[in-house]
One Martini backbone bead per residue (centre of mass of N, CA, C, O) as a GRO file, in nm:
protein
  340
    1MET     BB    1  -9.184  -9.688 -12.504
    2THR     BB    2  -8.908  -9.527 -12.496
    3GLU     BB    3  -8.842  -9.224 -12.623
    4TYR     BB    4  -8.761  -9.013 -12.824
    5GLY     BB    5  -8.593  -8.694 -12.760
    6THR     BB    6  -8.350  -8.526 -12.668
    7THR     BB    7  -8.055  -8.451 -12.663
    8LEU     BB    8  -7.746  -8.519 -12.591
    9GLU     BB    9  -7.522  -8.542 -12.361
   10ARG     BB   10  -7.200  -8.432 -12.246
   11THR     BB   11  -6.862  -8.570 -12.253
   12GLU     BB   12  -6.537  -8.670 -12.159
   13LEU     BB   13  -6.278  -8.819 -12.343
   14GLY     BB   14  -6.106  -8.802 -12.117
   15ARG     BB   15  -5.835  -8.640 -12.017
   16GLY     BB   16  -5.848  -8.391 -12.251
   17GLY     BB   17  -6.059  -8.469 -12.428
   18PRO     BB   18  -6.329  -8.490 -12.603
   19ARG     BB   19  -6.650  -8.381 -12.656
   20VAL     BB   20  -6.925  -8.589 -12.630
   21GLY     BB   21  -7.165  -8.806 -12.652
   22VAL     BB   22  -7.289  -9.055 -12.445
   23GLN     BB   23  -7.343  -9.163 -12.733
   24GLY     BB   24  -7.244  -9.364 -12.981
   25LEU     BB   25  -7.133  -9.488 -13.329
   26GLY     BB   26  -7.134  -9.798 -13.475
   27CYS     BB   27  -7.030  -9.866 -13.829
   28MET     BB   28  -6.942 -10.154 -13.922
   29GLY     BB   29  -7.244 -10.259 -14.044
   30MET     BB   30  -7.237 -10.069 -14.294
   31SER     BB   31  -7.008 -10.278 -14.455
   32GLU     BB   32  -7.035 -10.546 -14.252
   33PHE     BB   33  -7.117 -10.879 -14.101
   34TYR     BB   34  -7.479 -10.811 -14.131
   35GLY     BB   35  -7.503 -10.804 -14.415
   36ASP     BB   36  -7.693 -10.627 -14.592
   37THR     BB   37  -7.686 -10.284 -14.734
   38ASP     BB   38  -7.850  -9.965 -14.702
   39GLU     BB   39  -7.692  -9.696 -14.785
   40ALA     BB   40  -7.915  -9.465 -14.752
   41ALA     BB   41  -8.007  -9.569 -14.459
   42ALA     BB   42  -7.727  -9.506 -14.337
   43ARG     BB   43  -7.689  -9.214 -14.401
   44GLU     BB   44  -7.948  -9.133 -14.239
   45THR     BB   45  -7.839  -9.221 -13.968
   46LEU     BB   46  -7.594  -9.038 -13.942
   47GLU     BB   47  -7.759  -8.778 -13.936
   48ALA     BB   48  -7.947  -8.851 -13.691
   49ALA     BB   49  -7.725  -8.875 -13.491
   50LEU     BB   50  -7.632  -8.572 -13.493
   51ALA     BB   51  -7.912  -8.452 -13.440
   52ALA     BB   52  -7.911  -8.617 -13.147
   53GLY     BB   53  -7.581  -8.579 -13.044
   54VAL     BB   54  -7.395  -8.761 -13.187
   55THR     BB   55  -7.027  -8.761 -13.232
   56LEU     BB   56  -6.924  -9.053 -13.220
   57PHE     BB   57  -6.738  -9.221 -13.476
   58ASP     BB   58  -6.695  -9.567 -13.554
   59THR     BB   59  -6.397  -9.735 -13.680
   60ALA     BB   60  -6.192  -9.939 -13.927
   61ASP     BB   61  -5.980 -10.070 -14.137
   62ALA     BB   62  -6.106 -10.366 -14.129
   63TYR     BB   63  -6.390 -10.262 -14.214
   64GLY     BB   64  -6.408 -10.385 -14.540
   65ARG     BB   65  -6.126 -10.314 -14.610
   66GLY     BB   66  -6.196  -9.975 -14.584
   67ARG     BB   67  -6.492  -9.914 -14.665
   68ASN     BB   68  -6.594  -9.769 -14.419
   69GLU     BB   69  -6.408  -9.517 -14.443
   70GLU     BB   70  -6.505  -9.431 -14.719
   71PHE     BB   71  -6.812  -9.407 -14.625
   72LEU     BB   72  -6.743  -9.167 -14.422
   73ALA     BB   73  -6.611  -8.940 -14.570
   74PRO     BB   74  -6.854  -8.748 -14.647
   75PHE     BB   75  -6.956  -8.698 -14.378
   76ALA     BB   76  -6.704  -8.578 -14.262
   77ALA     BB   77  -6.671  -8.343 -14.468
   78ALA     BB   78  -6.966  -8.204 -14.369
   79HIS     BB   79  -6.874  -8.246 -14.030
   80ARG     BB   80  -6.574  -8.197 -13.923
   81ASP     BB   81  -6.653  -7.998 -13.654
   82GLU     BB   82  -6.874  -8.195 -13.516
   83ILE     BB   83  -6.687  -8.457 -13.506
   84THR     BB   84  -6.567  -8.774 -13.373
   85LEU     BB   85  -6.302  -8.970 -13.516
   86ALA     BB   86  -6.282  -9.317 -13.518
   87THR     BB   87  -5.996  -9.543 -13.541
   88LYS     BB   88  -5.811  -9.826 -13.662
   89PHE     BB   89  -5.550 -10.069 -13.581
   90ALA     BB   90  -5.402 -10.432 -13.638
   91LEU     BB   91  -5.601 -10.575 -13.847
   92GLU     BB   92  -5.506 -10.791 -14.072
   93ARG     BB   93  -5.582 -10.805 -14.419
   94THR     BB   94  -5.636 -11.023 -14.686
   95ASP     BB   95  -5.735 -11.227 -14.967
   96ASP     BB   96  -5.744 -11.416 -14.733
   97PRO     BB   97  -6.046 -11.480 -14.535
   98ALA     BB   98  -5.875 -11.636 -14.295
   99HIS     BB   99  -5.705 -11.395 -14.239
  100ARG     BB  100  -5.581 -11.287 -13.895
  101GLY     BB  101  -5.398 -11.049 -13.831
  102VAL     BB  102  -5.133 -10.886 -13.614
  103ARG     BB  103  -5.015 -10.525 -13.599
  104ASN     BB  104  -4.763 -10.322 -13.392
  105ASP     BB  105  -4.552 -10.218 -13.554
  106PRO     BB  106  -4.432  -9.915 -13.652
  107GLY     BB  107  -4.455  -9.944 -13.944
  108TYR     BB  108  -4.750 -10.034 -13.970
  109ILE     BB  109  -4.864  -9.776 -13.832
  110ARG     BB  110  -4.765  -9.578 -14.043
  111SER     BB  111  -4.922  -9.690 -14.284
  112ALA     BB  112  -5.216  -9.719 -14.156
  113VAL     BB  113  -5.260  -9.408 -14.114
  114GLU     BB  114  -5.226  -9.313 -14.403
  115ALA     BB  115  -5.461  -9.483 -14.526
  116SER     BB  116  -5.686  -9.365 -14.342
  117LEU     BB  117  -5.663  -9.073 -14.424
  118ARG     BB  118  -5.726  -9.109 -14.699
  119ARG     BB  119  -6.007  -9.262 -14.682
  120LEU     BB  120  -6.143  -9.033 -14.507
  121GLY     BB  121  -6.046  -8.736 -14.583
  122VAL     BB  122  -5.812  -8.641 -14.348
  123ASP     BB  123  -5.565  -8.486 -14.158
  124VAL     BB  124  -5.703  -8.589 -13.899
  125ILE     BB  125  -5.733  -8.803 -13.602
  126ASP     BB  126  -5.910  -8.796 -13.322
  127LEU     BB  127  -5.908  -9.138 -13.267
  128TYR     BB  128  -5.655  -9.371 -13.207
  129TYR     BB  129  -5.639  -9.725 -13.235
  130MET     BB  130  -5.555 -10.028 -13.076
  131HIS     BB  131  -5.730 -10.308 -13.170
  132ARG     BB  132  -5.480 -10.512 -13.113
  133ARG     BB  133  -5.268 -10.718 -12.923
  134ASP     BB  134  -4.923 -10.786 -12.958
  135PRO     BB  135  -4.706 -10.943 -12.747
  136ALA     BB  136  -4.437 -10.950 -12.931
  137VAL     BB  137  -4.485 -10.632 -12.900
  138PRO     BB  138  -4.387 -10.379 -12.737
  139LEU     BB  139  -4.585 -10.142 -12.600
  140ALA     BB  140  -4.394  -9.904 -12.592
  141GLU     BB  141  -4.349  -9.909 -12.896
  142SER     BB  142  -4.642  -9.867 -13.002
  143VAL     BB  143  -4.712  -9.613 -12.837
  144GLY     BB  144  -4.454  -9.443 -12.931
  145ALA     BB  145  -4.569  -9.448 -13.243
  146MET     BB  146  -4.839  -9.304 -13.172
  147ALA     BB  147  -4.716  -9.039 -13.053
  148GLU     BB  148  -4.575  -8.942 -13.301
  149LEU     BB  149  -4.854  -8.866 -13.449
  150VAL     BB  150  -4.936  -8.652 -13.243
  151ARG     BB  151  -4.675  -8.465 -13.306
  152GLU     BB  152  -4.756  -8.454 -13.626
  153GLY     BB  153  -5.078  -8.424 -13.660
  154LYS     BB  154  -5.248  -8.703 -13.725
  155VAL     BB  155  -5.323  -8.709 -13.419
  156ARG     BB  156  -5.482  -8.661 -13.113
  157HIS     BB  157  -5.585  -8.942 -12.988
  158LEU     BB  158  -5.547  -9.221 -12.767
  159GLY     BB  159  -5.614  -9.580 -12.801
  160LEU     BB  160  -5.755  -9.897 -12.672
  161SER     BB  161  -5.795 -10.258 -12.721
  162GLU     BB  162  -5.801 -10.507 -12.545
  163VAL     BB  163  -5.703 -10.452 -12.236
  164THR     BB  164  -5.541 -10.466 -11.964
  165GLY     BB  165  -5.477 -10.289 -11.676
  166ALA     BB  166  -5.165 -10.316 -11.707
  167GLU     BB  167  -5.143 -10.220 -11.991
  168LEU     BB  168  -5.288  -9.937 -11.954
  169ARG     BB  169  -5.063  -9.836 -11.767
  170GLU     BB  170  -4.828  -9.860 -11.940
  171ALA     BB  171  -4.923  -9.688 -12.178
  172HIS     BB  172  -4.978  -9.428 -12.005
  173ALA     BB  173  -4.685  -9.375 -11.942
  174VAL     BB  174  -4.606  -9.293 -12.239
  175HIS     BB  175  -4.917  -9.204 -12.303
  176PRO     BB  176  -5.210  -9.070 -12.310
  177ILE     BB  177  -5.518  -9.213 -12.260
  178ALA     BB  178  -5.855  -9.161 -12.360
  179ALA     BB  179  -5.947  -9.472 -12.466
  180LEU     BB  180  -6.131  -9.763 -12.391
  181GLN     BB  181  -6.208 -10.050 -12.608
  182SER     BB  182  -6.459 -10.292 -12.507
  183GLU     BB  183  -6.633 -10.540 -12.410
  184TRP     BB  184  -6.962 -10.452 -12.280
  185SER     BB  185  -7.212 -10.637 -12.082
  186LEU     BB  186  -7.444 -10.851 -11.973
  187PHE     BB  187  -7.267 -11.078 -12.137
  188SER     BB  188  -6.960 -10.890 -12.085
  189ARG     BB  189  -6.743 -10.890 -11.779
  190ASP     BB  190  -6.423 -10.901 -11.812
  191VAL     BB  191  -6.330 -10.598 -11.743
  192GLU     BB  192  -6.381 -10.609 -11.429
  193ARG     BB  193  -6.106 -10.728 -11.342
  194SER     BB  194  -5.904 -10.448 -11.455
  195ALA     BB  195  -5.976 -10.229 -11.659
  196VAL     BB  196  -6.175 -10.042 -11.511
  197ALA     BB  197  -6.012  -9.959 -11.276
  198ALA     BB  198  -5.774  -9.833 -11.445
  199ALA     BB  199  -5.954  -9.617 -11.584
  200ALA     BB  200  -6.043  -9.464 -11.337
  201GLU     BB  201  -5.776  -9.396 -11.230
  202LEU     BB  202  -5.670  -9.246 -11.519
  203GLY     BB  203  -5.906  -9.106 -11.673
  204VAL     BB  204  -6.032  -9.336 -11.878
  205ALA     BB  205  -6.247  -9.383 -12.117
  206PHE     BB  206  -6.524  -9.591 -12.189
  207VAL     BB  207  -6.585  -9.798 -12.492
  208PRO     BB  208  -6.845  -9.993 -12.555
  209TYR     BB  209  -6.877 -10.265 -12.728
  210SER     BB  210  -7.140 -10.457 -12.785
  211PRO     BB  211  -7.388 -10.373 -12.562
  212LEU     BB  212  -7.593 -10.589 -12.717
  213GLY     BB  213  -7.458 -10.844 -12.805
  214ARG     BB  214  -7.492 -10.830 -13.110
  215GLY     BB  215  -7.829 -10.830 -13.053
  216PHE     BB  216  -7.923 -11.029 -12.842
  217LEU     BB  217  -8.033 -10.801 -12.615
  218THR     BB  218  -8.313 -10.741 -12.781
  219GLY     BB  219  -8.472 -11.026 -12.835
  220ALA     BB  220  -8.493 -11.123 -13.146
  221PHE     BB  221  -8.412 -11.417 -13.078
  222ALA     BB  222  -8.476 -11.768 -13.082
  223ASP     BB  223  -8.270 -11.870 -13.348
  224ALA     BB  224  -8.008 -11.710 -13.444
  225ALA     BB  225  -7.880 -11.889 -13.666
  226ALA     BB  226  -8.151 -11.931 -13.830
  227GLU     BB  227  -8.225 -11.586 -13.854
  228LEU     BB  228  -7.972 -11.556 -14.020
  229SER     BB  229  -7.779 -11.481 -14.262
  230ASP     BB  230  -7.516 -11.582 -14.451
  231GLY     BB  231  -7.357 -11.289 -14.412
  232ASP     BB  232  -7.359 -11.341 -14.092
  233PHE     BB  233  -7.121 -11.376 -13.859
  234ARG     BB  234  -7.290 -11.486 -13.610
  235ARG     BB  235  -7.326 -11.788 -13.708
  236HIS     BB  236  -7.013 -11.824 -13.583
  237GLN     BB  237  -7.081 -11.771 -13.294
  238PRO     BB  238  -7.105 -11.917 -13.008
  239ARG     BB  239  -7.362 -11.745 -12.878
  240PHE     BB  240  -7.538 -11.838 -13.163
  241THR     BB  241  -7.524 -12.150 -13.113
  242GLY     BB  242  -7.724 -12.376 -13.032
  243ASP     BB  243  -7.746 -12.428 -12.715
  244ASN     BB  244  -7.623 -12.143 -12.660
  245ALA     BB  245  -7.875 -11.985 -12.766
  246ARG     BB  246  -8.086 -12.107 -12.593
  247THR     BB  247  -7.970 -12.036 -12.314
  248ASN     BB  248  -7.938 -11.719 -12.381
  249ALA     BB  249  -8.247 -11.653 -12.422
  250ALA     BB  250  -8.325 -11.731 -12.135
  251LEU     BB  251  -8.163 -11.498 -11.985
  252LEU     BB  252  -8.392 -11.257 -12.093
  253ALA     BB  253  -8.622 -11.245 -11.880
  254PRO     BB  254  -8.539 -10.994 -11.690
  255VAL     BB  255  -8.521 -10.791 -11.917
  256ARG     BB  256  -8.826 -10.814 -12.014
  257GLU     BB  257  -8.939 -10.744 -11.725
  258ILE     BB  258  -8.821 -10.447 -11.707
  259ALA     BB  259  -8.934 -10.338 -11.962
  260ARG     BB  260  -9.222 -10.362 -11.904
  261GLU     BB  261  -9.222 -10.182 -11.639
  262LEU     BB  262  -9.080  -9.927 -11.833
  263ASP     BB  263  -9.167  -9.915 -12.122
  264ALA     BB  264  -8.941 -10.081 -12.268
  265SER     BB  265  -8.674 -10.230 -12.417
  266PRO     BB  266  -8.425 -10.453 -12.391
  267ALA     BB  267  -8.209 -10.262 -12.508
  268GLN     BB  268  -8.245 -10.032 -12.303
  269ILE     BB  269  -8.164 -10.186 -12.064
  270ALA     BB  270  -7.886 -10.263 -12.146
  271LEU     BB  271  -7.775  -9.977 -12.189
  272ALA     BB  272  -7.852  -9.869 -11.893
  273TRP     BB  273  -7.660 -10.072 -11.749
  274VAL     BB  274  -7.381  -9.972 -11.852
  275GLN     BB  275  -7.405  -9.691 -11.743
  276GLN     BB  276  -7.444  -9.778 -11.437
  277ARG     BB  277  -7.194  -9.937 -11.399
  278ALA     BB  278  -6.993  -9.720 -11.453
  279SER     BB  279  -7.085  -9.537 -11.216
  280VAL     BB  280  -6.978  -9.723 -10.993
  281HIS     BB  281  -6.658  -9.669 -11.088
  282GLY     BB  282  -6.621  -9.374 -11.185
  283LEU     BB  283  -6.702  -9.388 -11.509
  284THR     BB  284  -6.643  -9.295 -11.824
  285VAL     BB  285  -6.914  -9.353 -12.072
  286VAL     BB  286  -6.933  -9.466 -12.436
  287PRO     BB  287  -7.144  -9.622 -12.615
  288ILE     BB  288  -7.146  -9.823 -12.949
  289PRO     BB  289  -7.391  -9.876 -13.090
  290GLY     BB  290  -7.510 -10.051 -13.369
  291THR     BB  291  -7.658  -9.911 -13.678
  292ARG     BB  292  -7.892  -9.864 -13.987
  293ARG     BB  293  -8.120  -9.750 -13.821
  294VAL     BB  294  -8.314  -9.503 -13.712
  295GLU     BB  295  -8.510  -9.629 -13.505
  296ARG     BB  296  -8.297  -9.772 -13.341
  297LEU     BB  297  -8.116  -9.519 -13.264
  298ARG     BB  298  -8.366  -9.370 -13.102
  299GLU     BB  299  -8.387  -9.606 -12.898
  300ASN     BB  300  -8.091  -9.591 -12.776
  301ILE     BB  301  -8.101  -9.294 -12.693
  302ALA     BB  302  -8.321  -9.309 -12.482
  303ALA     BB  303  -8.168  -9.495 -12.275
  304THR     BB  304  -8.043  -9.236 -12.110
  305ARG     BB  305  -8.325  -9.189 -11.951
  306ILE     BB  306  -8.256  -9.447 -11.781
  307THR     BB  307  -8.335  -9.581 -11.438
  308LEU     BB  308  -8.226  -9.816 -11.237
  309THR     BB  309  -8.315 -10.020 -10.974
  310PRO     BB  310  -8.170 -10.209 -10.749
  311ALA     BB  311  -8.361 -10.448 -10.806
  312GLN     BB  312  -8.300 -10.458 -11.120
  313LEU     BB  313  -7.994 -10.490 -11.082
  314ALA     BB  314  -8.018 -10.766 -10.940
  315LEU     BB  315  -8.149 -10.930 -11.156
  316LEU     BB  316  -7.913 -10.897 -11.378
  317GLU     BB  317  -7.635 -10.982 -11.252
  318PRO     BB  318  -7.619 -11.310 -11.316
  319ILE     BB  319  -7.596 -11.341 -11.623
  320ALA     BB  320  -7.302 -11.354 -11.721
  321ALA     BB  321  -7.228 -11.623 -11.570
  322GLN     BB  322  -7.450 -11.796 -11.769
  323VAL     BB  323  -7.311 -11.768 -12.035
  324ALA     BB  324  -7.275 -11.926 -12.339
  325GLY     BB  325  -7.002 -11.896 -12.457
  326ASP     BB  326  -6.782 -11.726 -12.644
  327ARG     BB  327  -6.718 -11.439 -12.822
  328TYR     BB  328  -6.519 -11.619 -12.990
  329PRO     BB  329  -6.360 -11.862 -13.150
  330ASP     BB  330  -6.106 -11.664 -13.095
  331MET     BB  331  -5.944 -11.548 -12.794
  332THR     BB  332  -5.643 -11.462 -12.835
  333PHE     BB  333  -5.709 -11.121 -12.897
  334THR     BB  334  -5.786 -11.093 -12.580
  335SER     BB  335  -5.760 -10.999 -12.262
  336VAL     BB  336  -5.831 -11.270 -12.132
  337THR     BB  337  -5.546 -11.410 -12.204
  338ARG     BB  338  -5.380 -11.166 -12.019
  339GLU     BB  339  -5.447 -11.238 -11.752
  340ALA     BB  340  -5.333 -11.294 -11.410
   0.00000   0.00000   0.00000
């Protein structure tokens, strides 16, 4: 397997944005969604990530209903000048576990940023994303409210998540957008319809979340739903269930073949694909694979040293078109539903 080596190179996160390691760390799973967490192991992973050159650490107020931000607070305090801290607002959660509201109105944005600053224990958020778009609220109104936070010194840079290319252009005209975070992987290429081209045109960095297909692209699952714990949200995701899971597992054959050729892991091939796919579009990309384990972190980082040949890329090209099942049970608040 391609092994962990030197620290990560750096890149600019959008025109005028912070310089960060070319791979970030998604911290969501350290507090929720993927079953029980060993907090000590997760904290060790944070420290190992920084030591290896990861500087972009990604969270959201929705993760664990604020617990993930609180979890990151001691790490942020210890390394404030070394890291770029990204968090998000918009996904409203209540005591009703079934409730998933989306709020983009200025009053909500104001209350959300104050709460995140308090939980993170910081005076300023480096990168503040709108987690999901509510089409009922004018985009200019929401981004205008976010821009006010920059002027007040509460936020340094703005980001959006799951928006179309047209929405990105509209937002960027109100205030510069540093980063667009949306799902992008061998299993999910919806963003290539319009968002990727818009980001490249505007100089917006792309931050792919779930670049490993929520773990499916690691090749670890034979029958995903049966092998996941009761507390793992993937048990209810369309791509991980029933016939969909079996169909999608079979699609990994070329990923495994290339991994054998390069003495790498399937996860490393999937991450290398994201890096190279972005370069085709002239796009700065900083994937944020999530993990709670140091050994998996080091495996992911080593993927930045892999270069796939044109023949290998051609083998991987058909996969996304054959994937069975949507990304979420409800795709309402993804960019897919708003593409022209």
